[in-house]
Short mmCIF file of C-alpha atoms in Angstrom, two decimals:
data_model
loop_
_atom_site.label_atom_id
_atom_site.label_comp_id
_atom_site.label_asym_id
_atom_site.label_seq_id
_atom_site.Cartn_x
_atom_site.Cartn_y
_atom_site.Cartn_z
CA MET L 1 13.54 12.83 -12.38
CA ALA L 2 11.09 13.51 -9.64
CA LEU L 3 12.01 10.46 -7.58
CA ALA L 4 15.71 11.14 -7.65
CA SER L 5 15.36 14.79 -6.77
CA VAL L 6 13.14 14.04 -3.80
CA LEU L 7 15.28 11.29 -2.39
CA SER L 8 18.80 12.17 -3.48
CA GLY L 9 19.12 14.92 -0.89
CA GLU L 10 18.82 12.42 1.92
CA CYS L 11 20.18 9.31 0.29
CA ALA L 12 23.07 10.84 -1.59
CA ASP L 13 25.68 8.91 0.29
CA PHE L 14 23.98 5.61 0.13
CA SER L 15 22.51 5.19 -3.30
CA LEU L 16 25.67 5.79 -5.37
CA ASP L 17 25.27 3.44 -8.32
CA PHE L 18 21.59 3.12 -8.01
CA ARG L 19 20.65 6.60 -8.91
CA GLN L 20 21.24 5.41 -12.45
CA PRO L 21 17.89 3.65 -12.60
CA PHE L 22 16.20 6.97 -12.31
CA GLY L 23 18.08 8.33 -15.29
CA HIS L 24 17.71 7.59 -18.94
CA ASN L 25 18.82 3.97 -18.93
CA CYS L 26 16.48 1.75 -17.12
CA GLY L 27 18.20 -0.37 -14.56
CA PRO L 28 21.79 -0.63 -13.39
CA GLY L 29 22.98 -2.33 -16.53
CA GLN L 30 26.56 -1.51 -15.59
CA SER L 31 26.55 -3.56 -12.47
CA GLY L 32 24.88 -6.44 -14.25
CA ALA L 33 22.08 -6.72 -11.76
CA GLU L 34 18.50 -7.32 -12.71
CA CYS L 35 15.88 -4.72 -13.02
CA ASP L 36 12.95 -6.70 -11.70
CA ALA L 37 9.97 -5.00 -10.28
CA ALA L 38 9.93 -6.76 -6.94
CA PRO L 39 11.48 -9.81 -5.34
CA GLY L 40 9.04 -12.50 -4.39
CA ASP L 41 5.76 -10.91 -3.56
CA SER L 42 5.43 -7.29 -2.73
CA VAL L 43 2.10 -6.11 -1.45
CA SER L 44 -0.10 -4.78 -4.16
CA PHE L 45 -3.63 -4.16 -5.10
CA SER L 46 -2.89 -5.85 -8.41
CA VAL L 47 -3.34 -9.33 -9.80
CA LYS L 48 -0.47 -11.14 -11.49
CA ASN L 49 -0.97 -11.57 -15.18
CA PRO L 50 -1.17 -15.30 -15.92
CA MET L 51 -0.76 -14.61 -19.60
CA LEU L 52 2.87 -13.63 -19.20
CA ALA L 53 4.29 -17.13 -18.93
CA GLY L 54 7.39 -17.81 -16.87
CA ASP L 55 7.55 -14.23 -15.73
CA ASP L 56 7.30 -13.89 -11.98
CA ASP L 57 7.86 -10.22 -11.52
CA GLY L 58 7.83 -8.92 -15.09
CA VAL L 59 8.55 -5.27 -15.44
CA GLU L 60 7.17 -5.17 -18.96
CA ARG L 61 3.50 -5.94 -18.96
CA LYS L 62 2.54 -6.13 -22.59
CA ILE L 63 -1.06 -6.95 -21.83
CA GLU L 64 -2.54 -4.60 -19.30
CA PHE L 65 -4.23 -6.57 -16.55
CA LEU L 66 -6.66 -5.23 -14.03
CA HIS L 67 -5.60 -4.09 -10.62
CA GLY L 68 -6.87 -6.34 -7.84
CA THR L 69 -9.13 -4.07 -5.92
CA THR L 70 -12.35 -2.14 -6.31
CA THR L 71 -12.47 1.62 -6.08
CA LEU L 72 -15.16 3.84 -7.47
CA ALA L 73 -16.20 7.45 -7.59
CA PHE L 74 -19.14 9.22 -9.18
CA LYS L 75 -20.42 12.75 -9.45
CA PHE L 76 -23.96 13.69 -8.60
CA GLU L 77 -25.89 16.81 -7.79
CA HIS L 78 -24.35 17.32 -4.37
CA GLY L 79 -20.74 16.54 -5.13
CA VAL L 80 -18.75 13.33 -5.50
CA ILE L 81 -19.07 10.01 -3.71
CA VAL L 82 -15.88 7.97 -3.32
CA ALA L 83 -16.09 4.35 -2.19
CA VAL L 84 -13.27 1.82 -1.89
CA ASP L 85 -12.62 -1.65 -0.50
CA SER L 86 -9.66 -2.35 1.81
CA ARG L 87 -7.96 -5.56 0.74
CA ALA L 88 -4.27 -5.81 -0.19
CA THR L 89 -2.87 -9.01 -1.71
CA ALA L 90 0.63 -10.34 -2.25
CA GLY L 91 0.04 -12.97 -4.92
CA SER L 92 -2.82 -15.00 -3.51
CA TYR L 93 -2.02 -14.19 0.11
CA ILE L 94 -4.15 -11.51 1.67
CA ALA L 95 -1.58 -9.21 3.21
CA SER L 96 -4.10 -6.92 4.85
CA GLN L 97 -7.83 -6.36 5.13
CA THR L 98 -7.52 -2.88 6.61
CA VAL L 99 -5.69 -0.85 4.03
CA LYS L 100 -6.60 2.78 3.54
CA LYS L 101 -7.06 3.16 -0.17
CA VAL L 102 -8.27 6.72 -0.04
CA ILE L 103 -5.49 9.23 0.48
CA GLU L 104 -6.43 12.56 1.96
CA ILE L 105 -4.22 14.84 -0.08
CA ASN L 106 -5.59 17.94 1.61
CA PRO L 107 -8.94 18.95 3.13
CA TYR L 108 -10.59 19.33 -0.27
CA LEU L 109 -8.76 16.76 -2.43
CA LEU L 110 -8.89 12.99 -2.29
CA GLY L 111 -6.92 10.36 -4.17
CA THR L 112 -7.81 6.67 -4.47
CA MET L 113 -5.34 3.82 -4.79
CA ALA L 114 -5.36 0.79 -7.05
CA GLY L 115 -2.37 -1.17 -8.32
CA GLY L 116 0.93 -1.33 -6.49
CA ALA L 117 0.42 -0.26 -2.89
CA ALA L 118 3.81 1.38 -2.51
CA ASP L 119 3.55 3.12 -5.89
CA CYS L 120 0.17 4.61 -5.08
CA SER L 121 0.97 5.75 -1.57
CA PHE L 122 4.39 7.14 -2.47
CA TRP L 123 3.31 9.15 -5.51
CA GLU L 124 0.16 10.44 -3.90
CA ARG L 125 2.12 11.53 -0.87
CA LEU L 126 4.45 13.33 -3.24
CA LEU L 127 1.41 14.89 -4.90
CA ALA L 128 0.26 16.18 -1.52
CA ARG L 129 3.65 17.81 -1.10
CA GLN L 130 3.44 19.42 -4.54
CA CYS L 131 -0.08 20.68 -3.84
CA ARG L 132 1.10 22.28 -0.61
CA ILE L 133 4.05 23.92 -2.39
CA TYR L 134 1.61 25.28 -4.99
CA GLU L 135 -0.56 26.74 -2.23
CA LEU L 136 2.40 28.41 -0.58
CA ARG L 137 3.72 29.83 -3.82
CA ASN L 138 0.43 31.02 -5.28
CA LYS L 139 -1.55 31.82 -2.14
CA GLU L 140 -4.51 29.90 -3.46
CA ARG L 141 -5.70 26.32 -3.55
CA ILE L 142 -4.63 24.13 -6.43
CA SER L 143 -7.33 23.11 -8.89
CA VAL L 144 -8.23 19.46 -9.29
CA ALA L 145 -7.25 19.59 -12.95
CA ALA L 146 -3.81 20.89 -12.06
CA ALA L 147 -3.32 18.41 -9.23
CA SER L 148 -4.25 15.46 -11.43
CA LYS L 149 -1.96 16.77 -14.17
CA LEU L 150 0.95 17.02 -11.73
CA LEU L 151 0.44 13.40 -10.79
CA ALA L 152 0.06 12.23 -14.39
CA ASN L 153 3.21 14.03 -15.46
CA MET L 154 5.22 12.68 -12.52
CA VAL L 155 4.44 9.06 -13.32
CA TYR L 156 4.68 9.50 -17.08
CA GLN L 157 8.44 9.91 -16.69
CA TYR L 158 8.54 6.33 -15.43
CA LYS L 159 6.37 4.89 -18.15
CA GLY L 160 7.44 1.43 -19.15
CA MET L 161 9.53 0.89 -16.01
CA GLY L 162 6.92 -1.13 -14.21
CA LEU L 163 5.02 1.29 -12.01
CA SER L 164 1.50 0.13 -11.40
CA MET L 165 -1.00 2.75 -10.35
CA GLY L 166 -4.64 3.46 -11.18
CA THR L 167 -5.97 6.38 -9.24
CA MET L 168 -8.83 8.81 -9.17
CA VAL L 169 -8.26 12.38 -8.05
CA CYS L 170 -11.46 13.92 -6.72
CA GLY L 171 -12.02 17.35 -5.35
CA TRP L 172 -13.90 20.55 -5.25
CA ASP L 173 -12.66 23.79 -6.68
CA LYS L 174 -13.88 27.09 -8.00
CA ARG L 175 -13.06 26.38 -11.62
CA GLY L 176 -16.42 24.84 -12.28
CA PRO L 177 -18.15 24.83 -15.65
CA ALA L 178 -19.61 28.21 -16.55
CA SER L 179 -23.32 28.69 -16.53
CA CYS L 180 -24.34 29.99 -19.91
CA THR L 181 -27.13 32.17 -21.17
CA GLY L 182 -29.16 29.19 -22.18
CA CYS L 183 -28.53 29.32 -25.89
CA CYS L 184 -27.20 25.80 -25.55
CA LEU L 185 -30.62 24.67 -24.62
CA LYS L 186 -31.49 25.58 -28.16
CA MET L 187 -28.86 23.07 -29.22
CA GLY L 188 -30.73 20.47 -27.30
CA SER L 189 -28.56 19.43 -24.40
CA LEU L 190 -26.68 20.99 -21.58
CA SER L 191 -24.01 18.34 -21.81
CA THR L 192 -22.98 19.65 -25.20
CA CYS L 193 -22.50 23.03 -23.62
CA GLN L 194 -20.29 21.65 -20.86
CA LEU L 195 -18.21 19.76 -23.35
CA ILE L 196 -17.55 22.87 -25.35
CA ASP L 197 -16.61 24.74 -22.24
CA GLU L 198 -14.16 22.07 -21.20
CA VAL L 199 -12.22 22.44 -24.41
CA GLU L 200 -12.19 26.15 -23.65
CA GLY L 201 -14.84 27.17 -26.04
CA ALA L 202 -12.54 28.83 -28.50
CA ALA L 203 -12.35 26.04 -31.03
CA VAL L 204 -16.02 25.56 -31.61
CA GLY L 205 -17.34 28.92 -32.68
CA LEU L 206 -18.25 30.75 -29.53
CA HIS L 207 -21.97 30.66 -29.58
CA HIS L 208 -22.39 31.43 -25.93
CA THR L 209 -20.73 33.67 -23.40
CA PRO L 210 -19.93 32.52 -19.90
CA LEU L 211 -21.81 34.47 -17.29
CA ARG L 212 -20.23 33.39 -14.03
CA ARG L 213 -18.01 30.62 -12.70
CA GLN L 214 -19.53 28.23 -10.21
CA ASP L 215 -17.84 25.98 -7.73
CA SER L 216 -17.93 22.42 -8.80
CA ALA L 217 -16.80 18.96 -8.05
CA TRP L 218 -14.23 17.36 -10.33
CA LEU L 219 -13.22 13.77 -10.91
CA TYR L 220 -10.12 12.68 -12.83
CA TYR L 221 -8.78 9.21 -13.54
CA VAL L 222 -4.97 9.05 -13.70
CA ASP L 223 -2.87 5.95 -14.22
CA SER L 224 0.73 4.85 -14.61
CA GLU L 225 0.32 4.43 -18.37
CA GLY L 226 -0.11 8.18 -18.63
CA ASN L 227 -3.88 8.26 -19.02
CA ARG L 228 -5.63 11.23 -17.51
CA VAL L 229 -9.32 11.66 -18.18
CA CYS L 230 -12.00 13.79 -16.63
CA GLY L 231 -15.36 12.16 -16.10
CA ASP L 232 -18.52 11.74 -14.09
CA LEU L 233 -18.14 8.13 -13.08
CA PHE L 234 -15.22 5.75 -12.73
CA ALA L 235 -14.59 2.35 -11.23
CA VAL L 236 -11.05 1.00 -11.12
CA GLY L 237 -9.79 -2.46 -10.35
CA SER L 238 -10.55 -6.12 -10.84
CA GLY L 239 -13.96 -5.65 -9.26
CA SER L 240 -14.78 -2.62 -11.37
CA MET L 241 -17.14 -4.43 -13.73
CA TYR L 242 -19.34 -5.53 -10.87
CA ALA L 243 -19.29 -2.04 -9.42
CA TYR L 244 -20.21 -0.48 -12.77
CA GLY L 245 -23.22 -2.74 -13.04
CA VAL L 246 -24.61 -1.66 -9.70
CA MET L 247 -23.71 2.01 -10.13
CA ASP L 248 -25.11 2.36 -13.64
CA SER L 249 -28.43 0.84 -12.70
CA GLY L 250 -28.89 3.05 -9.66
CA LEU L 251 -27.33 6.33 -10.67
CA ARG L 252 -29.53 9.38 -11.18
CA GLN L 253 -28.53 13.03 -11.07
CA ASP L 254 -31.11 13.86 -8.38
CA LEU L 255 -29.97 11.40 -5.72
CA THR L 256 -29.89 12.64 -2.15
CA VAL L 257 -26.61 12.38 -0.28
CA ASP L 258 -27.79 9.35 1.69
CA GLU L 259 -29.04 7.56 -1.41
CA ALA L 260 -25.79 8.23 -3.21
CA CYS L 261 -23.76 6.92 -0.26
CA GLU L 262 -25.85 3.79 -0.16
CA LEU L 263 -25.37 3.31 -3.89
CA GLY L 264 -21.60 3.57 -3.57
CA ARG L 265 -21.59 1.25 -0.60
CA ARG L 266 -23.73 -1.33 -2.36
CA ALA L 267 -21.61 -1.21 -5.49
CA ILE L 268 -18.42 -1.96 -3.54
CA TYR L 269 -20.15 -4.64 -1.50
CA GLN L 270 -21.34 -6.43 -4.63
CA ALA L 271 -17.87 -6.23 -6.10
CA THR L 272 -16.30 -7.73 -2.96
CA PHE L 273 -18.92 -10.47 -3.09
CA ARG L 274 -17.94 -11.64 -6.54
CA ASP L 275 -14.31 -10.60 -6.86
CA ALA L 276 -11.81 -12.67 -4.89
CA TYR L 277 -9.26 -9.88 -4.81
CA SER L 278 -11.57 -7.33 -3.21
CA GLY L 279 -12.85 -7.41 0.34
CA GLY L 280 -12.34 -6.17 3.87
CA GLN L 281 -14.20 -2.98 4.64
CA VAL L 282 -16.05 -0.41 2.57
CA ASN L 283 -14.72 3.10 3.14
CA LEU L 284 -16.99 5.89 1.97
CA TYR L 285 -16.21 9.59 1.45
CA HIS L 286 -18.31 12.49 0.21
CA VAL L 287 -16.72 15.49 -1.51
CA HIS L 288 -18.71 18.69 -1.39
CA SER L 289 -18.23 22.43 -1.35
CA GLY L 290 -16.81 22.38 2.16
CA GLY L 291 -14.21 19.76 1.28
CA TRP L 292 -14.43 16.03 1.92
CA THR L 293 -16.19 14.17 4.73
CA ARG L 294 -15.57 10.62 5.83
CA ILE L 295 -18.99 9.05 5.85
CA SER L 296 -18.49 5.50 7.02
CA GLN L 297 -16.33 2.44 7.30
CA GLU L 298 -18.23 -0.83 7.34
CA ASP L 299 -17.05 -4.39 7.34
CA VAL L 300 -18.28 -6.39 4.37
CA LEU L 301 -19.41 -9.17 6.70
CA MET L 302 -21.76 -6.74 8.45
CA LEU L 303 -23.05 -5.44 5.13
CA HIS L 304 -23.72 -8.99 4.05
CA GLN L 305 -25.93 -9.54 7.08
CA LYS L 306 -27.65 -6.22 6.59
CA TYR L 307 -28.51 -6.77 2.95
CA ARG L 308 -29.59 -10.31 3.59
CA ASP L 309 -31.97 -9.18 6.33
CA GLN L 310 -33.30 -6.41 4.13
CA ALA L 311 -34.07 -8.67 1.20
CA MET F 1 7.24 -40.80 -4.44
CA PHE F 2 10.38 -38.81 -4.01
CA VAL F 3 10.53 -35.59 -5.94
CA SER F 4 13.72 -33.65 -6.11
CA GLN F 5 13.10 -29.98 -5.72
CA ASN F 6 15.14 -26.99 -6.64
CA PHE F 7 14.95 -23.61 -5.13
CA GLY F 8 14.26 -20.60 -7.24
CA GLU F 9 14.23 -17.06 -6.01
CA SER F 10 12.53 -16.19 -2.76
CA GLY F 11 12.60 -19.76 -1.55
CA LYS F 12 9.81 -20.91 -3.83
CA MET F 13 10.24 -24.48 -4.84
CA LYS F 14 10.58 -25.45 -8.47
CA GLU F 15 9.99 -28.95 -9.76
CA TYR F 16 13.02 -30.64 -11.23
CA HIS F 17 12.52 -32.03 -14.69
CA TYR F 18 15.25 -32.71 -17.12
CA ALA F 19 14.57 -30.02 -19.65
CA GLY F 20 17.79 -29.89 -21.58
CA PRO F 21 20.43 -27.18 -21.22
CA THR F 22 19.40 -24.46 -18.83
CA GLU F 23 20.76 -20.99 -18.51
CA HIS F 24 22.09 -20.06 -15.11
CA ARG F 25 21.90 -16.42 -14.40
CA PHE F 26 23.50 -14.64 -11.51
CA SER F 27 20.85 -13.58 -9.05
CA PRO F 28 21.70 -10.74 -6.74
CA TYR F 29 19.21 -12.05 -4.20
CA ALA F 30 19.20 -15.04 -1.86
CA PHE F 31 16.53 -16.17 0.50
CA ASN F 32 17.77 -16.59 4.06
CA GLY F 33 14.48 -17.40 5.75
CA GLY F 34 13.33 -16.36 9.17
CA THR F 35 10.10 -15.19 10.67
CA VAL F 36 9.33 -11.96 12.46
CA LEU F 37 6.33 -11.04 14.54
CA ALA F 38 5.20 -7.89 16.31
CA VAL F 39 2.29 -7.23 18.67
CA ALA F 40 1.17 -3.87 20.06
CA GLY F 41 -0.54 -3.59 23.42
CA GLU F 42 -1.94 -0.74 25.44
CA ASP F 43 1.42 0.40 26.80
CA PHE F 44 3.89 -2.11 25.39
CA ALA F 45 5.03 -3.61 22.13
CA ILE F 46 6.63 -6.96 21.46
CA VAL F 47 8.91 -7.77 18.54
CA ALA F 48 9.97 -11.38 18.21
CA SER F 49 11.98 -13.31 15.67
CA ASP F 50 13.54 -16.70 15.29
CA THR F 51 17.33 -16.89 15.05
CA ARG F 52 17.92 -19.32 12.22
CA LEU F 53 19.83 -18.18 9.16
CA SER F 54 19.44 -20.59 6.26
CA GLU F 55 20.13 -20.77 2.55
CA GLY F 56 18.70 -23.51 0.39
CA TYR F 57 19.02 -26.76 2.33
CA SER F 58 21.71 -25.48 4.70
CA ILE F 59 21.67 -23.63 7.97
CA HIS F 60 24.36 -20.98 8.13
CA SER F 61 23.78 -20.02 11.74
CA ARG F 62 21.54 -20.86 14.66
CA ASP F 63 22.17 -17.56 16.40
CA SER F 64 21.30 -14.80 13.99
CA PRO F 65 18.40 -12.86 15.47
CA LYS F 66 16.41 -10.59 13.25
CA CYS F 67 15.41 -7.98 15.79
CA TYR F 68 17.42 -4.76 15.68
CA LYS F 69 17.15 -2.15 18.37
CA LEU F 70 16.83 1.27 16.73
CA THR F 71 16.03 3.55 19.66
CA ASP F 72 14.94 3.10 23.28
CA THR F 73 11.36 2.90 22.13
CA THR F 74 11.62 1.20 18.74
CA VAL F 75 12.71 -2.22 17.51
CA LEU F 76 12.89 -3.30 13.88
CA GLY F 77 12.44 -6.87 12.76
CA CYS F 78 13.61 -7.72 9.27
CA SER F 79 13.69 -11.01 7.40
CA GLY F 80 14.31 -12.04 3.84
CA PHE F 81 17.71 -11.58 2.28
CA HIS F 82 20.25 -11.17 5.05
CA GLY F 83 22.61 -9.03 2.99
CA ASP F 84 19.91 -6.44 2.39
CA CYS F 85 18.81 -6.65 6.06
CA LEU F 86 22.33 -5.72 7.19
CA THR F 87 22.69 -2.86 4.74
CA LEU F 88 19.24 -1.54 5.49
CA THR F 89 19.83 -1.50 9.23
CA LYS F 90 23.15 0.28 8.72
CA ILE F 91 21.44 2.92 6.62
CA ILE F 92 18.67 3.36 9.17
CA ASP F 93 21.16 3.72 12.02
CA ALA F 94 23.04 6.35 10.07
CA ARG F 95 19.85 8.27 9.27
CA LEU F 96 18.79 8.11 12.92
CA LYS F 97 22.08 9.65 13.95
CA MET F 98 21.74 12.36 11.30
CA TYR F 99 18.26 13.19 12.53
CA LYS F 100 19.48 13.31 16.12
CA HIS F 101 22.24 15.70 15.22
CA SER F 102 20.06 17.95 13.09
CA ASN F 103 16.97 18.05 15.29
CA ASN F 104 18.36 17.36 18.75
CA LYS F 105 15.76 14.71 19.42
CA THR F 106 15.30 11.00 18.91
CA MET F 107 13.11 9.87 16.06
CA THR F 108 9.66 8.67 17.08
CA SER F 109 8.33 5.31 15.90
CA GLY F 110 5.95 6.94 13.41
CA ALA F 111 8.73 9.04 11.95
CA ILE F 112 11.01 6.03 11.60
CA ALA F 113 8.22 4.19 9.80
CA ALA F 114 7.69 7.02 7.34
CA MET F 115 11.42 7.30 6.75
CA LEU F 116 11.80 3.58 6.17
CA SER F 117 9.05 3.76 3.58
CA THR F 118 10.95 6.33 1.53
CA ILE F 119 14.25 4.48 1.97
CA LEU F 120 12.65 1.33 0.60
CA TYR F 121 10.93 3.17 -2.26
CA SER F 122 14.17 4.83 -3.29
CA ARG F 123 15.13 1.36 -4.47
CA ARG F 124 11.87 0.81 -6.28
CA PHE F 125 13.58 -0.63 -9.37
CA PHE F 126 16.07 -2.86 -7.53
CA PRO F 127 14.37 -3.47 -4.22
CA TYR F 128 15.70 -4.40 -0.83
CA TYR F 129 14.49 -7.93 -0.46
CA VAL F 130 13.46 -7.45 3.15
CA TYR F 131 10.17 -7.82 4.97
CA ASN F 132 10.18 -5.27 7.75
CA ILE F 133 8.06 -4.88 10.84
CA ILE F 134 8.62 -2.05 13.31
CA GLY F 135 7.39 -2.35 16.88
CA GLY F 136 7.55 0.38 19.44
CA LEU F 137 5.78 3.02 21.47
CA ASP F 138 4.20 6.07 19.89
CA GLU F 139 4.33 9.60 21.29
CA GLN F 140 1.41 8.85 23.61
CA GLY F 141 3.14 5.80 25.03
CA LYS F 142 0.79 3.34 23.33
CA GLY F 143 2.09 0.29 21.52
CA ALA F 144 2.50 0.67 17.76
CA VAL F 145 3.31 -1.82 15.03
CA TYR F 146 4.12 -0.81 11.45
CA SER F 147 4.37 -3.44 8.75
CA PHE F 148 6.05 -2.95 5.37
CA ASP F 149 6.35 -4.62 2.02
CA PRO F 150 9.71 -4.77 0.20
CA VAL F 151 9.08 -1.54 -1.72
CA GLY F 152 7.85 0.63 1.11
CA SER F 153 4.08 0.36 1.36
CA TYR F 154 3.24 0.49 5.06
CA GLN F 155 0.47 0.81 7.55
CA ARG F 156 -0.01 0.80 11.28
CA ASP F 157 -1.37 -2.44 12.74
CA THR F 158 -2.08 -4.01 16.10
CA TYR F 159 -0.23 -7.21 15.21
CA LYS F 160 1.59 -8.58 12.20
CA ALA F 161 3.66 -11.58 11.19
CA GLY F 162 6.23 -11.38 8.42
CA GLY F 163 8.79 -13.65 6.83
CA SER F 164 8.71 -17.26 5.79
CA ALA F 165 6.06 -18.54 8.24
CA SER F 166 3.92 -15.42 8.10
CA ALA F 167 1.05 -17.13 6.28
CA MET F 168 0.86 -19.69 9.09
CA LEU F 169 1.10 -17.24 11.98
CA GLN F 170 -1.10 -14.42 10.76
CA PRO F 171 -4.38 -16.38 10.82
CA LEU F 172 -3.65 -17.54 14.37
CA LEU F 173 -3.01 -13.96 15.47
CA ASP F 174 -6.17 -12.80 13.69
CA ASN F 175 -8.12 -15.22 15.76
CA GLN F 176 -6.43 -14.83 19.14
CA ILE F 177 -5.66 -11.12 19.17
CA GLY F 178 -8.14 -9.77 16.66
CA PHE F 179 -10.95 -12.09 17.72
CA LYS F 180 -11.82 -12.56 14.09
CA ASN F 181 -14.40 -15.16 13.19
CA MET F 182 -15.38 -15.66 16.79
CA GLU F 183 -18.94 -15.05 17.86
CA GLY F 184 -20.04 -14.05 21.31
CA VAL F 185 -16.54 -13.64 22.73
CA GLU F 186 -15.63 -10.83 25.07
CA HIS F 187 -12.87 -8.69 23.64
CA VAL F 188 -10.43 -8.71 26.54
CA PRO F 189 -7.53 -6.31 26.07
CA LEU F 190 -4.19 -8.07 25.77
CA THR F 191 -1.91 -8.00 28.82
CA LYS F 192 1.85 -8.08 28.44
CA ASP F 193 2.27 -11.54 29.98
CA LYS F 194 -0.49 -13.05 27.90
CA ALA F 195 0.99 -11.51 24.78
CA VAL F 196 4.46 -12.93 25.52
CA GLN F 197 2.98 -16.36 26.14
CA LEU F 198 1.02 -16.18 22.91
CA VAL F 199 4.13 -15.20 20.96
CA LYS F 200 6.04 -18.16 22.37
CA ASP F 201 3.23 -20.57 21.50
CA VAL F 202 2.89 -19.17 18.04
CA PHE F 203 6.59 -19.56 17.24
CA VAL F 204 6.63 -23.09 18.57
CA SER F 205 3.86 -23.85 16.07
CA ALA F 206 5.74 -22.14 13.27
CA ALA F 207 8.90 -24.14 13.99
CA GLU F 208 6.88 -27.32 13.70
CA ARG F 209 5.78 -26.65 10.18
CA ASP F 210 8.20 -24.26 8.53
CA VAL F 211 11.69 -25.48 7.70
CA TYR F 212 13.18 -22.01 7.79
CA THR F 213 11.96 -21.25 11.31
CA GLY F 214 13.50 -22.72 14.43
CA ASP F 215 16.60 -22.93 16.65
CA ALA F 216 15.75 -20.15 19.09
CA LEU F 217 13.33 -17.33 19.63
CA ARG F 218 14.42 -13.80 20.53
CA ILE F 219 11.71 -11.63 22.08
CA CYS F 220 12.15 -7.88 22.59
CA ILE F 221 9.56 -6.33 24.89
CA VAL F 222 9.36 -2.56 24.57
CA THR F 223 7.88 -0.61 27.45
CA LYS F 224 8.48 2.84 28.79
CA GLU F 225 11.04 1.34 31.15
CA GLY F 226 13.12 0.18 28.22
CA ILE F 227 13.65 -2.89 26.10
CA GLU F 228 13.73 -6.31 27.76
CA GLU F 229 15.12 -9.29 25.82
CA GLN F 230 14.29 -12.95 26.26
CA ASN F 231 15.72 -16.01 24.54
CA ILE F 232 13.73 -19.21 24.27
CA PRO F 233 14.98 -22.37 22.58
CA LEU F 234 13.01 -23.84 19.69
CA ARG F 235 13.31 -27.01 17.66
CA LYS F 236 16.72 -27.38 16.08
CA ASP F 237 15.74 -29.81 13.35
#
């Protein structure tokens, strides 16, 4: 498995029995030790599931509970806006208010983190390594679809073993949707056209021919359950519902960059206001044709003052 | 009202009720207590820990410091389960030597932090029950503190408290070093002497209110001249 092959080279002498967990049988059953997810409290962006009674560190989470954080990303005319909070909790203790939940995989790819802090940062760091290897082997940048698929496939091997990760992979690449002759406009909506193109056209009676490929922004949601979906708008975490409310009411395709940034910032702020497990600072990134740019980092306390004075 | 309390894993208390036959399972972990603290300054770093080693209601040792010198510019503080602390430090020492032999240079603090993260994550499904904090100097000679969780998530901080009294110490550090929740206060940079004094005061407070913290305080001060150690007695009760 991916984990063993990355680490076994260095840890060969020291992890003797415990390479078994990475094989087919979960946990070192032979040695009789437990296979718990974490002793006591490990830092996470997740909230313990109160519905699993008497289960402090349950590996098996039958009922999927939300990750304790708020991260969001949405596409608009000029690229993708990515906004995250910065709180990490260990149970009900706030372990840190200054966590970086956006991982800069490379200058044109970003990954967000929600769920187990170590899981997210480890696997996304591994993804960065895989993306670099791809670049070296193929002499071209990896596409966002491929990068997100690499990540999804890596964690799928550990499905059911207790990894907790909900991430969005955002980037810009040249495999954008084709622009078509316009016959789709006859069908009524451009979105139908894009949908057909995403499933590679072939299945649904080619009624249009692609003219040229454009650069485009891409946004994928990948999680430790094995989900991988492409979309225009995602919010992940315990504060996601609050963020969705703000984003959905303010989102238009023709937003300017500043308006879009402010929308993302406001959505995270409102989520931190109402969700106890989100807080700290709002980190904002913008992904565009030249890669990603860090827009701002603002403390939620300051934003509170600002919005109160504005109102 | 006197309530008898049992200890479950990680030192959390469980209420004792007579609930009929209970199943006793072997737990590979124990909680040995201890608090660790690290502060980074402009050109120094301080790593401090108490020296009490406990288990349940007993004290195994009053002289078991939790600071481990890794290199001339890096000190590691680890608390939690003492068995895993010992093994982890042995593994880190071995890896440091391997790096030195392969690369002909000493590992920097940042590199040690990144390595520790992967060492901890390699045991993701049977974790080292250790709360680590690394304090040292970075390549530019500035103080650096890296704090970890048991499975390897880490970040660079200015100050961090870990271990059994961490929840009591961290807010005090937030206020005194981070100047959080203080209005109209000048942000004076921390001098080495002031930092050492603060660390002593903070541990004295921790020993007052946390049963697992006490006996003595070991402070390691890392500067470019080397690592200076101080021992200060704390409450023994």
